[in-house]
CSV table of N, CA, C and O in Angstrom, one decimal:
chain,number,residue,atom,x,y,z
A,169,UNK,N,102.9,-9.1,170.7
A,169,UNK,CA,102.7,-8.3,171.9
A,169,UNK,C,101.7,-7.1,171.7
A,169,UNK,O,101.6,-6.3,172.5
A,170,UNK,N,101.2,-7.0,170.5
A,170,UNK,CA,100.4,-5.8,170.2
A,170,UNK,C,99.0,-6.0,170.4
A,170,UNK,O,98.1,-5.1,170.3
A,171,UNK,N,98.5,-7.3,170.7
A,171,UNK,CA,97.1,-7.5,170.8
A,171,UNK,C,96.4,-6.7,171.9
A,171,UNK,O,95.3,-6.2,171.7
A,172,UNK,N,97.0,-6.5,173.1
A,172,UNK,CA,96.2,-5.7,174.1
A,172,UNK,C,96.0,-4.3,173.6
A,172,UNK,O,94.9,-3.8,173.7
A,173,UNK,N,97.0,-3.7,173.0
A,173,UNK,CA,96.8,-2.4,172.4
A,173,UNK,C,95.8,-2.3,171.3
A,173,UNK,O,95.0,-1.5,171.2
A,174,UNK,N,95.8,-3.3,170.4
A,174,UNK,CA,94.8,-3.4,169.3
A,174,UNK,C,93.4,-3.5,169.9
A,174,UNK,O,92.5,-2.9,169.5
A,175,UNK,N,93.2,-4.4,170.9
A,175,UNK,CA,92.0,-4.5,171.5
A,175,UNK,C,91.4,-3.2,172.1
A,175,UNK,O,90.2,-2.8,171.9
A,176,UNK,N,92.2,-2.5,172.8
A,176,UNK,CA,91.9,-1.2,173.3
A,176,UNK,C,91.5,-0.1,172.3
A,176,UNK,O,90.6,0.6,172.3
A,177,UNK,N,92.3,-0.2,171.2
A,177,UNK,CA,92.1,0.8,170.1
A,177,UNK,C,90.8,0.4,169.4
A,177,UNK,O,90.0,1.4,169.1
A,178,UNK,N,90.5,-0.8,169.2
A,178,UNK,CA,89.2,-1.3,168.6
A,178,UNK,C,88.1,-0.7,169.4
A,178,UNK,O,87.1,-0.2,168.9
A,179,UNK,N,88.2,-1.0,170.7
A,179,UNK,CA,87.2,-0.5,171.7
A,179,UNK,C,86.9,1.0,171.6
A,179,UNK,O,85.7,1.5,171.4
A,180,UNK,N,88.0,1.8,171.6
A,180,UNK,CA,87.9,3.2,171.6
A,180,UNK,C,87.4,3.8,170.3
A,180,UNK,O,86.5,4.7,170.3
A,181,UNK,N,87.8,3.1,169.2
A,181,UNK,CA,87.3,3.6,167.9
A,181,UNK,C,85.8,3.3,167.7
A,181,UNK,O,85.1,4.1,167.2
A,182,UNK,N,85.5,2.1,168.2
A,182,UNK,CA,84.1,1.7,168.1
A,182,UNK,C,83.3,2.7,168.9
A,182,UNK,O,82.0,3.1,168.4
A,183,UNK,N,83.6,3.0,170.1
A,183,UNK,CA,82.9,4.0,170.9
A,183,UNK,C,82.7,5.3,170.2
A,183,UNK,O,81.6,6.0,170.2
A,184,UNK,N,83.9,5.8,169.5
A,184,UNK,CA,83.8,7.0,168.8
A,184,UNK,C,82.8,6.9,167.7
A,184,UNK,O,82.0,7.8,167.5
A,185,UNK,N,82.8,5.9,167.0
A,185,UNK,CA,81.9,5.6,165.9
A,185,UNK,C,80.4,5.7,166.3
A,185,UNK,O,79.5,6.2,165.7
A,186,UNK,N,80.2,5.0,167.4
A,186,UNK,CA,78.8,5.0,168.0
A,186,UNK,C,78.3,6.3,168.5
A,186,UNK,O,77.2,6.7,168.4
A,187,UNK,N,79.3,7.1,169.1
A,187,UNK,CA,78.9,8.4,169.4
A,187,UNK,C,78.5,9.3,168.4
A,187,UNK,O,77.6,10.1,168.4
A,188,UNK,N,79.4,9.2,167.3
A,188,UNK,CA,79.1,10.0,166.1
A,188,UNK,C,77.8,9.5,165.4
A,188,UNK,O,77.1,10.3,164.7
A,189,UNK,N,77.6,8.3,165.4
A,189,UNK,CA,76.4,7.7,164.9
A,189,UNK,C,75.1,8.2,165.5
A,189,UNK,O,74.2,8.4,164.7
A,190,UNK,N,75.1,8.5,166.7
A,190,UNK,CA,74.0,9.2,167.3
A,190,UNK,C,73.5,10.6,166.7
A,190,UNK,O,72.5,11.0,166.8
A,191,UNK,N,74.6,11.2,166.3
A,191,UNK,CA,74.4,12.6,165.8
A,191,UNK,C,74.4,12.7,164.2
A,191,UNK,O,74.3,13.8,163.7
A,192,UNK,N,74.4,11.5,163.5
A,192,UNK,CA,74.4,11.5,162.1
A,192,UNK,C,73.0,11.9,161.6
A,192,UNK,O,72.0,11.4,162.1
A,193,UNK,N,73.1,12.6,160.5
A,193,UNK,CA,71.8,13.0,159.8
A,193,UNK,C,71.4,12.1,158.7
A,193,UNK,O,70.3,12.2,158.2
A,194,UNK,N,72.4,11.4,158.3
A,194,UNK,CA,72.1,10.4,157.1
A,194,UNK,C,72.0,9.0,157.6
A,194,UNK,O,72.9,8.4,158.2
A,195,UNK,N,70.7,8.4,157.6
A,195,UNK,CA,70.5,7.1,158.2
A,195,UNK,C,71.4,6.0,157.6
A,195,UNK,O,71.8,5.1,158.4
A,196,UNK,N,71.7,6.0,156.4
A,196,UNK,CA,72.4,4.9,155.8
A,196,UNK,C,73.9,4.9,156.2
A,196,UNK,O,74.5,3.9,156.6
A,197,UNK,N,74.4,6.1,156.4
A,197,UNK,CA,75.8,6.3,156.9
A,197,UNK,C,75.8,5.8,158.4
A,197,UNK,O,76.8,5.2,158.9
A,198,UNK,N,74.7,6.2,159.2
A,198,UNK,CA,74.7,5.7,160.6
A,198,UNK,C,74.7,4.3,160.6
A,198,UNK,O,75.3,3.7,161.6
A,199,UNK,N,73.9,3.6,159.9
A,199,UNK,CA,73.8,2.2,160.0
A,199,UNK,C,75.1,1.5,159.6
A,199,UNK,O,75.5,0.6,160.3
A,200,UNK,N,75.8,2.0,158.6
A,200,UNK,CA,77.1,1.4,158.3
A,200,UNK,C,78.1,1.7,159.4
A,200,UNK,O,78.8,0.7,159.7
A,201,UNK,N,78.1,2.8,160.0
A,201,UNK,CA,78.9,3.0,161.2
A,201,UNK,C,78.7,2.2,162.3
A,201,UNK,O,79.5,1.6,163.0
A,202,UNK,N,77.3,2.0,162.6
A,202,UNK,CA,76.9,1.1,163.7
A,202,UNK,C,77.4,-0.4,163.5
A,202,UNK,O,77.8,-1.0,164.3
A,203,UNK,N,77.2,-0.8,162.2
A,203,UNK,CA,77.7,-2.2,161.9
A,203,UNK,C,79.2,-2.3,162.1
A,203,UNK,O,79.7,-3.3,162.6
A,204,UNK,N,80.0,-1.3,161.6
A,204,UNK,CA,81.4,-1.4,161.7
A,204,UNK,C,81.8,-1.3,163.2
A,204,UNK,O,82.7,-2.1,163.6
A,205,UNK,N,81.2,-0.5,164.0
A,205,UNK,CA,81.4,-0.4,165.4
A,205,UNK,C,81.2,-1.8,166.1
A,205,UNK,O,81.9,-2.2,167.0
A,206,UNK,N,80.1,-2.4,165.8
A,206,UNK,CA,79.7,-3.6,166.4
A,206,UNK,C,80.8,-4.7,166.0
A,206,UNK,O,81.1,-5.5,166.8
A,207,UNK,N,81.3,-4.7,164.8
A,207,UNK,CA,82.3,-5.7,164.5
A,207,UNK,C,83.5,-5.4,165.2
A,207,UNK,O,84.3,-6.3,165.6
A,208,UNK,N,83.9,-4.1,165.5
A,208,UNK,CA,85.1,-3.8,166.2
A,208,UNK,C,84.9,-4.2,167.6
A,208,UNK,O,85.9,-4.7,168.2
A,209,UNK,N,83.8,-4.0,168.2
A,209,UNK,CA,83.6,-4.5,169.6
A,209,UNK,C,83.6,-6.0,169.7
A,209,UNK,O,84.2,-6.5,170.7
A,210,UNK,N,83.1,-6.7,168.7
A,210,UNK,CA,83.2,-8.2,168.7
A,210,UNK,C,84.7,-8.6,168.6
A,210,UNK,O,85.1,-9.5,169.4
A,211,UNK,N,85.4,-8.0,167.8
A,211,UNK,CA,87.0,-8.2,167.7
A,211,UNK,C,87.6,-8.0,169.0
A,211,UNK,O,88.4,-8.7,169.6
A,212,UNK,N,87.3,-6.8,169.6
A,212,UNK,CA,88.0,-6.5,170.9
A,212,UNK,C,87.6,-7.4,172.0
A,212,UNK,O,88.4,-7.8,172.9
A,213,UNK,N,86.4,-7.9,172.0
A,213,UNK,CA,85.9,-8.9,173.0
A,213,UNK,C,86.6,-10.2,172.8
A,213,UNK,O,87.1,-10.8,173.8
A,214,UNK,N,86.8,-10.6,171.6
A,214,UNK,CA,87.5,-11.9,171.3
A,214,UNK,C,88.9,-11.8,171.8
A,214,UNK,O,89.4,-12.7,172.5
A,215,UNK,N,89.6,-10.7,171.4
A,215,UNK,CA,91.0,-10.5,171.9
A,215,UNK,C,91.1,-10.4,173.5
A,215,UNK,O,91.9,-11.1,174.1
A,216,UNK,N,90.2,-9.7,174.0
A,216,UNK,CA,90.2,-9.6,175.5
A,216,UNK,C,90.0,-11.0,176.2
A,216,UNK,O,90.6,-11.2,177.2
A,217,UNK,N,89.1,-11.8,175.6
A,217,UNK,CA,88.9,-13.1,176.2
A,217,UNK,C,90.2,-13.9,176.1
A,217,UNK,O,90.6,-14.7,177.0
A,218,UNK,N,90.7,-13.9,174.8
A,218,UNK,CA,92.0,-14.7,174.5
A,218,UNK,C,93.2,-14.3,175.5
A,218,UNK,O,93.9,-15.1,175.8
A,219,UNK,N,93.2,-13.0,175.8
A,219,UNK,CA,94.4,-12.6,176.5
A,219,UNK,C,94.1,-12.3,178.0
A,219,UNK,O,95.0,-12.0,178.7
A,220,UNK,N,92.9,-12.6,178.5
A,220,UNK,CA,92.5,-12.4,179.8
A,220,UNK,C,92.5,-11.0,180.3
A,220,UNK,O,92.7,-10.7,181.5
A,221,UNK,N,92.0,-10.1,179.4
A,221,UNK,CA,91.9,-8.7,179.7
A,221,UNK,C,90.5,-8.4,180.3
A,221,UNK,O,89.6,-7.9,179.6
A,222,UNK,N,90.3,-8.7,181.6
A,222,UNK,CA,89.1,-8.6,182.1
A,222,UNK,C,88.4,-7.2,182.1
A,222,UNK,O,87.3,-7.1,181.9
A,223,UNK,N,89.1,-6.2,182.5
A,223,UNK,CA,88.6,-4.8,182.5
A,223,UNK,C,88.0,-4.4,181.1
A,223,UNK,O,86.9,-3.9,181.0
A,224,UNK,N,88.8,-4.8,180.0
A,224,UNK,CA,88.2,-4.5,178.7
A,224,UNK,C,87.1,-5.3,178.3
A,224,UNK,O,86.1,-4.9,177.8
A,225,UNK,N,87.1,-6.6,178.7
A,225,UNK,CA,86.0,-7.5,178.5
A,225,UNK,C,84.7,-7.0,179.1
A,225,UNK,O,83.7,-6.9,178.5
A,226,UNK,N,84.8,-6.5,180.4
A,226,UNK,CA,83.6,-6.0,181.1
A,226,UNK,C,83.1,-4.7,180.3
A,226,UNK,O,81.9,-4.5,180.2
A,227,UNK,N,84.0,-3.8,179.8
A,227,UNK,CA,83.6,-2.6,179.2
A,227,UNK,C,82.9,-2.9,177.8
A,227,UNK,O,81.9,-2.3,177.6
A,228,UNK,N,83.5,-3.9,177.1
A,228,UNK,CA,82.9,-4.2,175.8
A,228,UNK,C,81.5,-4.8,176.0
A,228,UNK,O,80.5,-4.5,175.4
A,229,UNK,N,81.4,-5.7,177.0
A,229,UNK,CA,80.1,-6.3,177.2
A,229,UNK,C,79.1,-5.4,177.7
A,229,UNK,O,77.8,-5.4,177.3
A,230,UNK,N,79.5,-4.4,178.5
A,230,UNK,CA,78.6,-3.4,179.0
A,230,UNK,C,78.0,-2.5,177.8
A,230,UNK,O,76.9,-2.2,177.8
A,231,UNK,N,78.9,-2.1,177.0
A,231,UNK,CA,78.6,-1.3,175.8
A,231,UNK,C,77.6,-2.0,174.9
A,231,UNK,O,76.6,-1.5,174.5
A,232,UNK,N,77.9,-3.3,174.7
A,232,UNK,CA,77.0,-4.1,173.9
A,232,UNK,C,75.5,-4.2,174.5
A,232,UNK,O,74.6,-4.1,173.8
A,233,UNK,N,75.5,-4.4,175.8
A,233,UNK,CA,74.2,-4.4,176.5
A,233,UNK,C,73.4,-3.1,176.4
A,233,UNK,O,72.2,-3.1,176.2
A,234,UNK,N,74.2,-1.9,176.4
A,234,UNK,CA,73.6,-0.7,176.3
A,234,UNK,C,73.0,-0.5,174.9
A,234,UNK,O,71.8,0.0,174.7
A,235,UNK,N,73.7,-1.1,174.0
A,235,UNK,CA,73.2,-0.9,172.5
A,235,UNK,C,72.0,-1.8,172.3
A,235,UNK,O,71.2,-1.4,171.4
A,236,UNK,N,71.9,-2.9,173.0
A,236,UNK,CA,70.7,-3.8,172.8
A,236,UNK,C,69.4,-3.2,173.4
A,236,UNK,O,68.3,-3.5,172.9
A,237,UNK,N,69.6,-2.3,174.4
A,237,UNK,CA,68.4,-1.8,175.1
A,237,UNK,C,67.7,-0.7,174.3
A,237,UNK,O,68.1,-0.3,173.3
């Protein structure tokens, strides 16, 4: 029963990493944070699809589209 909470936590933490990534002065640390955040978003998306959490699914997909632009 913890999967919905895990998915939202992954989403929130990934967003926090991506926000701090934008302000990082060290490129290698920023790249590592970006990769970790993307992995978390992928996991959150997978859980949201499996559990039918449409609002979270839409947020994750939206965030991923923003990052590709």
